[in-house]
Short mmCIF file of C-alpha atoms in Angstrom, two decimals:
data_model
loop_
_atom_site.label_atom_id
_atom_site.label_comp_id
_atom_site.label_asym_id
_atom_site.label_seq_id
_atom_site.Cartn_x
_atom_site.Cartn_y
_atom_site.Cartn_z
CA MET A 526 48.86 34.81 -17.86
CA THR A 527 46.00 34.17 -20.24
CA ASN A 528 42.67 35.89 -19.83
CA VAL A 529 40.78 32.52 -20.24
CA ALA A 530 40.39 30.20 -17.45
CA ASP A 531 41.48 26.63 -17.98
CA TYR A 532 38.49 24.60 -16.91
CA SER A 533 40.38 21.28 -17.95
CA GLU A 534 42.47 21.53 -14.66
CA LYS A 535 41.25 20.14 -11.31
CA ILE A 536 41.29 23.80 -10.11
CA PRO A 537 40.17 25.98 -12.75
CA ASN A 538 42.59 29.02 -13.26
CA ASN A 539 44.34 31.37 -15.59
CA VAL A 540 47.65 31.86 -13.67
CA GLU A 541 49.22 28.33 -15.45
CA LEU A 542 49.02 26.53 -11.81
CA HIS A 543 50.35 23.50 -13.73
CA GLU A 544 53.74 25.10 -14.10
CA ASP A 545 54.19 24.93 -10.32
CA ARG A 546 53.51 21.42 -9.19
CA ARG A 547 54.48 22.03 -5.73
CA LEU A 548 51.79 24.83 -5.44
CA GLN A 549 49.37 22.65 -7.42
CA ARG A 550 49.67 19.98 -4.92
CA ALA A 551 49.45 22.22 -2.12
CA LEU A 552 45.97 23.80 -3.33
CA GLU A 553 44.63 20.40 -4.29
CA SER A 554 45.36 19.12 -0.84
CA TRP A 555 43.23 22.14 0.40
CA GLN A 556 40.58 21.57 -1.91
CA PRO A 557 38.75 18.67 -0.33
CA ASN A 558 38.87 20.63 3.10
CA PHE A 559 36.96 23.60 1.04
CA LEU A 560 34.45 21.19 -0.38
CA ASN A 561 34.06 19.66 3.44
CA TRP A 562 33.46 23.28 4.56
CA TRP A 563 30.75 23.82 1.71
CA GLU A 564 28.79 20.66 2.47
CA SER A 565 28.88 21.38 6.39
CA MET A 566 28.66 25.25 6.29
CA GLY A 567 27.31 26.32 3.04
CA PRO A 568 23.61 26.38 1.76
CA THR A 569 21.41 23.89 3.64
CA LEU A 570 18.47 23.58 0.93
CA PRO A 571 18.93 20.84 -1.20
CA THR A 572 19.01 21.43 -4.93
CA GLN A 573 19.47 19.59 -8.07
CA ASP A 574 20.86 22.52 -9.86
CA VAL A 575 20.87 26.37 -10.20
CA TYR A 576 21.26 28.68 -13.14
CA LEU A 577 24.57 30.07 -12.23
CA ARG A 578 27.04 32.68 -13.49
CA THR A 579 30.75 30.93 -14.00
CA ALA A 580 33.55 33.03 -14.64
CA ILE A 581 35.49 31.94 -17.97
CA ASN A 582 37.23 34.97 -18.90
CA VAL A 583 38.78 38.11 -16.88
CA GLY A 584 38.32 40.29 -19.91
CA ARG A 585 35.83 43.04 -20.09
CA GLN A 586 33.44 41.42 -22.58
CA GLY A 587 31.85 37.88 -22.41
CA TRP A 588 33.46 37.03 -19.40
CA ALA A 589 30.75 34.68 -17.78
CA HIS A 590 29.00 31.64 -18.81
CA PHE A 591 25.26 31.22 -17.47
CA GLY A 592 23.88 27.58 -17.18
CA HIS A 593 22.23 25.31 -14.74
CA VAL A 594 25.06 23.66 -12.38
CA ALA A 595 24.67 21.34 -9.47
CA MET A 596 26.08 23.56 -6.86
CA LYS A 597 28.28 20.69 -5.51
CA ASP A 598 29.93 20.69 -8.83
CA TYR A 599 30.44 24.29 -9.16
CA ARG A 600 34.06 25.01 -10.63
CA TRP A 601 35.57 27.27 -8.06
CA GLY A 602 38.74 28.50 -9.33
CA ILE A 603 41.76 31.06 -9.15
CA PHE A 604 41.36 34.33 -11.70
CA LEU A 605 43.45 37.15 -11.69
CA ALA A 606 42.70 40.26 -14.22
CA GLU A 607 45.31 40.49 -17.08
CA ARG A 608 48.84 41.76 -15.95
CA ASP A 609 50.26 44.99 -17.12
CA ALA A 610 53.83 44.49 -17.48
CA ASP A 611 54.64 48.08 -17.29
CA ARG A 612 52.57 48.78 -14.14
CA GLN A 613 54.09 51.06 -11.68
CA ILE A 614 53.44 51.92 -7.92
CA GLY A 615 51.01 54.46 -7.77
CA PHE A 616 51.22 56.04 -4.44
CA GLY A 617 53.49 56.24 -1.24
CA GLU A 618 57.39 56.06 -0.82
CA HIS A 619 57.68 53.53 -3.70
CA LYS A 620 55.62 55.87 -6.13
CA GLY A 621 56.93 55.25 -9.78
CA GLU A 622 58.76 52.01 -8.97
CA PRO A 623 57.72 48.97 -10.84
CA ALA A 624 54.86 47.03 -9.25
CA TRP A 625 56.02 44.05 -7.20
CA GLN A 626 55.49 40.38 -8.40
CA LYS A 627 57.07 38.86 -5.43
CA VAL A 628 56.25 39.89 -1.63
CA PRO A 629 59.15 42.29 -0.13
CA GLY A 630 60.48 40.61 3.19
CA GLU A 631 59.75 43.95 5.20
CA TYR A 632 56.25 43.78 4.42
CA ARG A 633 55.42 40.26 4.54
CA ALA A 634 53.45 40.21 7.76
CA GLU A 635 51.54 43.21 6.81
CA LEU A 636 50.38 41.91 3.61
CA GLN A 637 49.70 38.34 4.88
CA ARG A 638 47.33 40.07 7.63
CA LEU A 639 45.74 42.35 5.09
CA ILE A 640 44.74 39.21 2.83
CA VAL A 641 43.77 37.05 5.97
CA ILE A 642 41.31 39.59 7.00
CA GLN A 643 39.78 39.97 3.71
CA GLY A 644 39.80 36.16 3.03
CA ASP A 645 38.13 35.72 6.39
CA THR A 646 35.18 37.75 5.31
CA GLU A 647 34.17 35.53 2.27
CA PRO A 648 33.34 32.10 3.73
CA ALA A 649 31.87 34.32 6.91
CA SER A 650 28.73 35.75 4.65
CA VAL A 651 27.79 32.30 3.32
CA GLU A 652 27.95 30.86 6.73
CA GLN A 653 25.51 33.71 7.79
CA GLN A 654 23.34 33.19 4.73
CA ARG A 655 23.42 29.20 4.99
CA ASN A 656 19.71 28.77 6.12
CA LEU A 657 17.97 31.59 3.83
CA GLY A 658 17.22 29.25 0.86
CA ALA A 659 14.36 27.72 2.98
CA THR A 660 12.46 30.99 3.11
CA ALA A 661 13.10 32.57 -0.31
CA PRO A 662 10.31 34.78 -1.68
CA SER A 663 10.99 33.49 -5.16
CA LEU A 664 13.07 31.12 -7.27
CA TYR A 665 14.65 34.24 -8.65
CA ASP A 666 15.56 35.42 -5.23
CA LEU A 667 16.88 32.00 -4.59
CA ARG A 668 19.12 31.69 -7.63
CA ASN A 669 20.53 35.30 -6.62
CA LEU A 670 21.32 33.86 -3.00
CA PHE A 671 22.95 30.90 -4.37
CA GLN A 672 25.02 33.19 -6.86
CA VAL A 673 26.19 35.32 -4.05
CA ASN A 674 27.41 32.26 -2.10
CA VAL A 675 29.33 30.59 -4.85
CA GLU A 676 31.23 33.62 -5.54
CA GLU A 677 32.03 34.42 -2.10
CA GLY A 678 33.44 30.77 -2.08
CA ARG A 679 35.49 31.72 -5.25
CA HIS A 680 36.61 34.88 -3.37
CA LEU A 681 37.95 32.66 -0.65
CA TRP A 682 39.81 30.80 -3.26
CA ALA A 683 41.11 34.13 -4.46
CA MET A 684 42.86 34.95 -1.11
CA VAL A 685 43.91 31.25 -0.34
CA TYR A 686 45.79 31.27 -3.58
CA LEU A 687 47.92 34.28 -2.50
CA LEU A 688 48.31 32.71 0.55
CA HIS A 689 49.88 29.34 -0.61
CA ALA A 690 51.63 31.04 -3.68
CA TYR A 691 53.51 34.05 -1.77
CA PHE A 692 53.72 33.03 1.90
CA GLY A 693 55.10 29.67 2.46
CA ARG A 694 54.08 27.46 5.40
CA ALA A 695 52.57 30.47 7.49
CA GLY A 696 50.37 31.38 4.36
CA ARG A 697 49.33 27.45 4.40
CA GLU A 698 48.37 27.55 8.01
CA GLU A 699 46.55 30.58 7.65
CA ALA A 700 44.66 29.16 4.60
CA GLU A 701 43.57 26.28 7.04
CA GLU A 702 42.41 28.61 9.67
CA LEU A 703 40.28 30.30 7.14
CA LEU A 704 38.08 27.27 7.11
CA HIS A 705 38.35 26.50 10.97
CA ARG A 706 36.87 30.07 12.08
CA ASN A 707 32.89 30.07 11.84
CA SER A 708 30.55 33.01 12.01
CA GLY A 709 29.09 33.60 15.39
CA SER A 710 31.33 30.92 16.88
CA GLU A 711 32.04 31.40 20.64
CA ASP A 712 35.38 29.46 20.40
CA ALA A 713 36.55 30.72 16.89
CA PRO A 714 34.59 33.40 15.55
CA ARG A 715 35.24 35.24 12.15
CA ILE A 716 37.69 38.25 12.73
CA LEU A 717 35.33 41.16 11.87
CA GLY A 718 32.46 41.75 14.17
CA ALA A 719 29.58 42.37 11.27
CA PHE A 720 30.56 38.85 10.01
CA ASN A 721 29.42 37.15 13.25
CA GLU A 722 25.99 38.70 13.16
CA GLU A 723 23.17 36.71 11.98
CA THR A 724 21.22 36.99 8.74
CA PRO A 725 17.88 35.42 9.86
CA ASP A 726 15.69 36.70 7.09
CA TRP A 727 15.58 38.23 3.64
CA LEU A 728 15.36 41.78 4.99
CA SER A 729 18.37 41.25 6.70
CA PHE A 730 20.05 39.43 3.58
CA PHE A 731 19.12 42.62 1.46
CA MET A 732 20.53 45.00 3.83
CA PHE A 733 23.67 43.01 4.40
CA THR A 734 24.36 42.76 0.52
CA TYR A 735 23.68 46.54 0.14
CA PHE A 736 25.57 47.82 3.25
CA THR A 737 28.18 45.29 4.24
CA ASP A 738 29.08 43.98 0.63
CA ARG A 739 29.39 47.62 -0.26
CA ASP A 740 32.06 47.78 2.38
CA GLY A 741 33.78 44.84 0.52
CA LYS A 742 33.63 46.76 -2.59
CA TYR A 743 35.48 49.62 -1.04
CA GLN A 744 37.99 47.41 0.81
CA LEU A 745 38.56 45.73 -2.56
CA GLY A 746 39.12 49.11 -4.05
CA THR A 747 41.91 50.16 -1.86
CA LEU A 748 43.66 46.58 -2.18
CA LYS A 749 43.17 46.93 -5.87
CA GLU A 750 45.76 49.91 -5.71
CA SER A 751 48.40 47.65 -4.10
CA ALA A 752 52.22 47.77 -5.13
CA PHE A 753 51.66 43.86 -4.68
CA ASP A 754 50.61 43.15 -8.22
CA PRO A 755 49.06 39.62 -7.94
CA LEU A 756 46.97 41.16 -5.13
CA SER A 757 46.03 44.04 -7.03
CA ARG A 758 44.90 41.62 -10.20
CA THR A 759 43.15 39.41 -7.81
CA CYS A 760 40.93 42.42 -6.49
CA GLU A 761 40.35 43.95 -9.74
CA PHE A 762 38.48 40.56 -10.94
CA MET A 763 36.89 40.07 -7.61
CA LEU A 764 35.27 43.53 -8.02
CA LYS A 765 33.47 42.44 -11.17
CA GLU A 766 31.76 39.72 -9.44
CA GLU A 767 31.12 41.86 -6.17
CA SER A 768 28.92 44.09 -8.14
CA HIS A 769 26.32 41.58 -8.53
CA HIS A 770 26.22 41.15 -4.77
CA MET A 771 25.28 45.06 -4.39
CA PHE A 772 22.68 44.84 -7.22
CA VAL A 773 20.92 42.05 -5.10
CA GLY A 774 20.85 44.31 -2.19
CA THR A 775 19.71 47.60 -3.98
CA THR A 776 17.11 45.99 -6.16
CA GLY A 777 15.93 43.81 -3.15
CA ILE A 778 15.04 46.95 -1.04
CA ASP A 779 13.68 48.47 -4.06
CA ARG A 780 11.27 45.73 -4.31
CA ILE A 781 10.49 45.56 -0.49
CA VAL A 782 9.63 49.28 -0.53
CA GLU A 783 7.60 49.35 -3.70
CA ARG A 784 5.39 46.48 -2.25
CA THR A 785 5.06 48.48 1.03
CA VAL A 786 3.87 51.67 -0.68
CA GLN A 787 1.48 49.71 -3.00
CA VAL A 788 -0.38 48.35 0.20
CA MET A 789 0.10 51.71 2.13
CA LEU A 790 -1.81 53.24 -0.95
CA GLU A 791 -4.45 50.62 -1.12
CA LYS A 792 -5.09 50.41 2.43
CA ASP A 793 -4.74 54.18 2.86
CA THR A 794 -2.56 53.64 6.16
CA ASP A 795 0.98 53.62 7.37
CA ASP A 796 0.13 50.85 9.63
CA VAL A 797 0.40 47.82 7.21
CA ALA A 798 2.02 45.18 9.29
CA GLY A 799 -1.54 43.60 9.39
CA TYR A 800 -1.26 43.41 5.66
CA GLY A 801 1.67 40.84 4.99
CA VAL A 802 4.30 43.62 4.18
CA ILE A 803 7.08 45.27 6.20
CA PRO A 804 6.29 48.80 7.40
CA LEU A 805 8.52 51.69 6.49
CA ASP A 806 9.49 52.00 10.29
CA ALA A 807 10.78 48.54 10.33
CA ILE A 808 12.80 49.03 6.86
CA GLN A 809 14.31 52.29 8.53
CA LYS A 810 15.36 50.33 11.53
CA TYR A 811 17.00 47.54 9.64
CA LEU A 812 18.59 50.00 7.63
CA ASN A 813 20.04 51.94 10.61
CA PHE A 814 21.41 48.64 12.17
CA HIS A 815 23.27 47.30 9.18
CA TYR A 816 24.47 50.75 8.05
CA SER A 817 25.98 51.53 11.46
CA VAL A 818 27.54 47.94 11.84
CA SER A 819 29.13 48.35 8.39
CA LEU A 820 30.61 51.81 9.31
CA ASP A 821 32.23 49.98 11.98
CA LEU A 822 34.13 47.75 9.38
CA PHE A 823 36.22 50.91 8.43
CA GLY A 824 37.90 50.88 11.76
CA GLY A 825 38.77 54.18 13.73
CA GLU A 826 38.71 57.56 12.18
CA THR A 827 42.51 57.72 12.72
CA SER A 828 44.95 54.99 12.39
CA THR A 829 48.97 54.83 12.10
CA ASN A 830 48.80 51.12 10.78
CA VAL A 831 46.49 52.49 7.73
CA ALA A 832 48.90 55.38 7.27
CA ASN A 833 51.83 52.81 7.15
CA TYR A 834 50.15 50.63 4.57
CA TYR A 835 49.73 53.62 2.46
CA THR A 836 53.07 55.04 2.86
CA ALA A 837 54.60 51.55 2.29
CA GLY A 838 52.20 50.99 -1.04
CA LEU A 839 50.25 47.89 0.41
CA LYS A 840 46.69 49.67 0.28
CA GLY A 841 46.01 52.79 -1.33
CA ARG A 842 42.78 54.99 -1.74
CA TRP A 843 39.66 54.37 -3.44
CA SER A 844 40.17 55.69 -7.08
CA GLU A 845 43.77 56.35 -6.27
CA GLU A 846 44.86 57.53 -9.77
CA ARG A 847 41.87 60.04 -9.88
CA ARG A 848 43.01 62.00 -6.81
CA LYS A 849 44.69 65.31 -7.56
CA ASP A 850 47.35 65.26 -5.12
CA ASP A 851 51.02 63.93 -4.96
CA HIS A 852 49.81 60.51 -4.05
CA ARG A 853 52.32 60.79 -1.01
CA LEU A 854 50.31 62.82 1.54
CA THR A 855 53.29 63.51 3.71
CA ASP A 856 52.49 67.33 4.09
CA ASP A 857 48.78 67.08 3.80
CA SER A 858 46.16 67.47 6.46
CA MET A 859 42.31 66.55 6.58
CA MET A 860 39.36 66.85 9.00
CA VAL A 861 37.96 63.83 10.73
CA ASP A 862 35.05 63.20 12.83
CA SER A 863 35.82 63.27 16.50
CA LEU A 864 34.63 63.89 19.86
CA ILE A 865 35.82 67.30 21.32
CA ASP A 866 34.87 67.58 25.11
CA GLY A 867 32.48 64.91 24.75
CA GLU A 868 30.51 66.59 21.81
CA ILE A 869 30.27 65.36 18.25
CA GLY A 870 32.87 67.61 15.98
CA GLN A 871 35.89 67.50 13.67
CA THR A 872 39.74 67.43 14.32
CA GLU A 873 42.25 68.28 12.00
CA VAL A 874 44.91 65.35 11.65
CA ALA A 875 47.66 64.51 9.18
CA ALA A 876 46.08 62.89 5.86
CA LEU A 877 47.88 59.88 6.20
CA VAL A 878 46.38 59.14 9.32
CA GLY A 879 43.05 60.19 8.31
CA LEU A 880 42.68 57.58 5.60
CA ASN A 881 40.26 55.33 7.25
CA THR A 882 37.89 58.30 7.28
CA ASP A 883 38.51 59.30 3.53
CA LEU A 884 37.43 55.63 2.84
CA ARG A 885 34.38 55.66 4.85
CA ARG A 886 33.45 59.18 3.27
CA GLU A 887 33.52 57.66 -0.01
CA TYR A 888 31.30 54.60 0.98
CA MET A 889 28.72 56.82 2.88
CA SER A 890 28.35 58.67 -0.38
CA ASP A 891 27.61 55.83 -2.33
CA CYS A 892 25.43 54.33 0.31
CA GLN A 893 23.10 57.67 -0.05
CA ASN A 894 22.80 56.79 -3.77
CA GLY A 895 20.65 53.69 -2.69
CA VAL A 896 18.54 55.61 -0.25
CA ASN A 897 17.86 58.32 -2.92
CA ARG A 898 16.29 55.52 -5.17
CA TRP A 899 14.13 54.23 -2.31
CA ASN A 900 13.11 57.64 -1.67
CA LYS A 901 12.38 58.14 -5.26
CA ILE A 902 9.84 55.32 -5.03
CA LEU A 903 8.07 56.93 -1.94
CA ASP A 904 7.98 60.33 -3.87
CA GLU A 905 6.41 58.89 -6.95
CA ALA A 906 3.81 57.41 -4.83
CA GLY A 907 2.92 60.75 -3.51
CA LEU A 908 4.08 59.99 0.08
CA GLN A 909 5.93 62.26 2.30
CA ARG A 910 7.87 59.65 4.17
CA ARG A 911 11.60 59.26 3.52
CA LEU A 912 14.32 56.90 4.27
CA ARG A 913 17.28 58.42 5.83
CA LEU A 914 21.01 57.00 6.68
CA PRO A 915 21.63 57.91 10.36
CA SER A 916 24.52 59.86 11.90
CA ILE A 917 28.00 58.65 11.81
CA ALA A 918 27.76 58.74 15.50
CA PHE A 919 24.72 56.29 15.76
CA ASN A 920 25.22 52.63 17.21
CA ARG A 921 28.87 52.60 16.86
CA LYS A 922 30.96 50.20 18.31
CA VAL A 923 34.32 50.94 16.91
CA GLY A 924 36.14 54.54 16.67
CA ALA A 925 35.43 57.73 18.20
CA PHE A 926 31.82 57.58 18.85
CA ALA A 927 31.89 54.12 20.49
CA ALA A 928 32.16 56.03 23.68
CA ILE A 929 29.01 57.63 23.38
CA GLU A 930 25.22 56.90 22.50
CA ALA A 931 23.42 59.05 19.87
CA THR A 932 20.14 59.39 18.16
CA PRO A 933 19.87 58.89 14.38
CA ASP A 934 19.88 62.61 14.11
CA GLY A 935 23.17 62.77 15.97
CA GLN A 936 21.77 64.01 19.32
CA LYS A 937 23.95 62.53 22.31
CA LEU A 938 22.07 60.43 24.80
CA SER A 939 22.95 59.12 28.49
CA ALA A 940 23.09 55.45 28.66
CA ASP A 941 19.96 55.10 30.31
CA GLU A 942 18.18 57.20 27.48
CA TRP A 943 19.84 54.84 24.89
CA GLN A 944 18.56 51.81 27.08
CA ARG A 945 15.12 53.17 27.20
CA ARG A 946 14.79 54.21 23.69
CA SER A 947 17.06 52.43 21.20
CA GLY A 948 13.78 50.26 20.23
CA GLU A 949 12.72 53.44 18.28
CA TRP A 950 15.68 53.18 15.99
CA LEU A 951 16.99 49.61 15.78
CA PRO A 952 14.87 46.36 15.18
CA THR A 953 13.12 45.15 18.31
CA ALA A 954 12.00 41.58 18.99
CA VAL A 955 8.60 42.50 17.74
CA ASP A 956 10.07 43.93 14.55
CA LYS A 957 12.17 40.85 14.06
CA THR A 958 9.26 38.45 14.77
CA HIS A 959 6.98 40.30 12.51
CA VAL A 960 9.71 40.07 9.44
CA ARG A 961 10.43 36.57 10.25
CA SER A 962 6.61 35.63 10.17
CA LEU A 963 6.29 36.76 6.52
CA MET A 964 9.28 34.48 5.64
CA ARG A 965 7.41 31.59 4.16
CA PRO A 966 9.13 30.15 1.23
CA VAL A 967 7.72 30.63 -2.46
CA HIS A 968 9.37 27.85 -4.43
CA GLU A 969 6.92 27.79 -7.39
CA ARG A 970 7.91 28.79 -10.64
CA GLY A 971 6.60 32.50 -11.31
CA LYS A 972 5.28 32.98 -7.96
CA ILE A 973 6.34 35.50 -5.39
CA ALA A 974 6.02 36.28 -1.69
CA SER A 975 3.30 38.81 -0.64
CA TRP A 976 5.91 41.09 0.90
CA ILE A 977 8.04 41.83 -1.97
CA ALA A 978 7.50 43.05 -5.54
CA PRO A 979 8.81 40.99 -8.61
CA PRO A 980 11.74 42.20 -10.39
CA ARG A 981 11.50 44.29 -13.20
CA ASN A 982 13.89 41.95 -15.03
CA GLY A 983 15.20 38.53 -14.73
CA ILE A 984 18.38 37.42 -15.02
CA ASN A 985 20.53 37.13 -18.24
CA ASN A 986 17.64 38.16 -20.46
CA GLN A 987 15.57 35.29 -18.94
CA PRO A 988 12.13 36.13 -17.71
CA PHE A 989 10.94 36.29 -14.08
CA ASP A 990 9.39 32.94 -14.32
CA TYR A 991 12.14 31.00 -15.58
CA ASP A 992 13.11 27.65 -14.17
CA TYR A 993 16.09 29.28 -12.03
CA VAL A 994 16.50 26.56 -9.52
CA HIS A 995 15.55 22.93 -9.70
CA LEU A 996 15.02 21.60 -6.20
CA LEU A 997 15.50 18.12 -4.79
#
């Protein structure tokens, strides 16, 4: 396998696809279905071309090319990180054995399921965001939206390649189903709940790319450790692209908070909704929602399935190689969050069973870094207000805390109290209406909506007023 992508092929790739004619024909027959899906479920705003990043190399340096591309002509392809011929399995009962280049028969169903679930999230987010271009606050932001979209499309290709190349007819059928499910569909919804939520405005988009794409980072990180080497190498390269998606969320919320703070200081009031910006209270509510929904994506606090995945070598831990233990965990234990006699507490369980909690805690710590950034903006402005991550028990629909209601501070509530007070902590119809009222498009070069500050830097050393998108 070469580091450099071959763009002379109908499907750009660095996996020597031309050497397997049967696989090549199968993927080329799937390609029109993908393009039909993109036309019907992808971005709705008509564009002439967009200043996009296209992967050309899987190495650390010089891996991407920037240029204006018509989105319908974007060259989605298949790229795996370079293979390490000496790679060994790093955890579980097969630790120390050579990494697998083929799917072991005994793990076929489990690996296929993991790939399908990951693959299902990729087109889902494109579907959720398809109408956002019509209300973009600037051409810079519009370009970032479209970059996220085309890369989610490429990540779908990454999983489809694995399904076609390693899972036979069953894999091909699953690849077709990835295009038949749609976000929010009553008849054929996406597999995970967060990917059936709407993304109706840009505050939601930035929260999604910060919190939900960050879940994707951690899920990809566990799959990168997989003993199945093609999956590992696929996820390693996907993580390189995924970092931009989280950058969009992090800096987007930075800029919203910055603009709100500017108006709060100018008008000497916290009540800034009437001045064309998003109040801190609303920002906190959207944060509460997207964070709590994303916590659910990690599953229950305990899981025998995940324990089995780890033992089998299918799915590791975040930064597995940095862990100071035996990487088998058969004799280890850990504390997990739980309900004890109806109260929020912790219970000791076998470490293997608590791996969902281990991963969720890595994620939660990472999420706090962004909140610290946003609070630094408030602090430097001399304001006392702070944004906060809500309690792990808040607004949960999956796991130990799905059975209770709790405030963002972790205080238990009765169902009636929750019904009466949830609007204090989650976006209300009034909040959503106000945010949507601000979503007026600014598609003029160098201009930006009044509710968000401009970025400090443009893309690829270009200025903010660069012609990032040419509209039809």
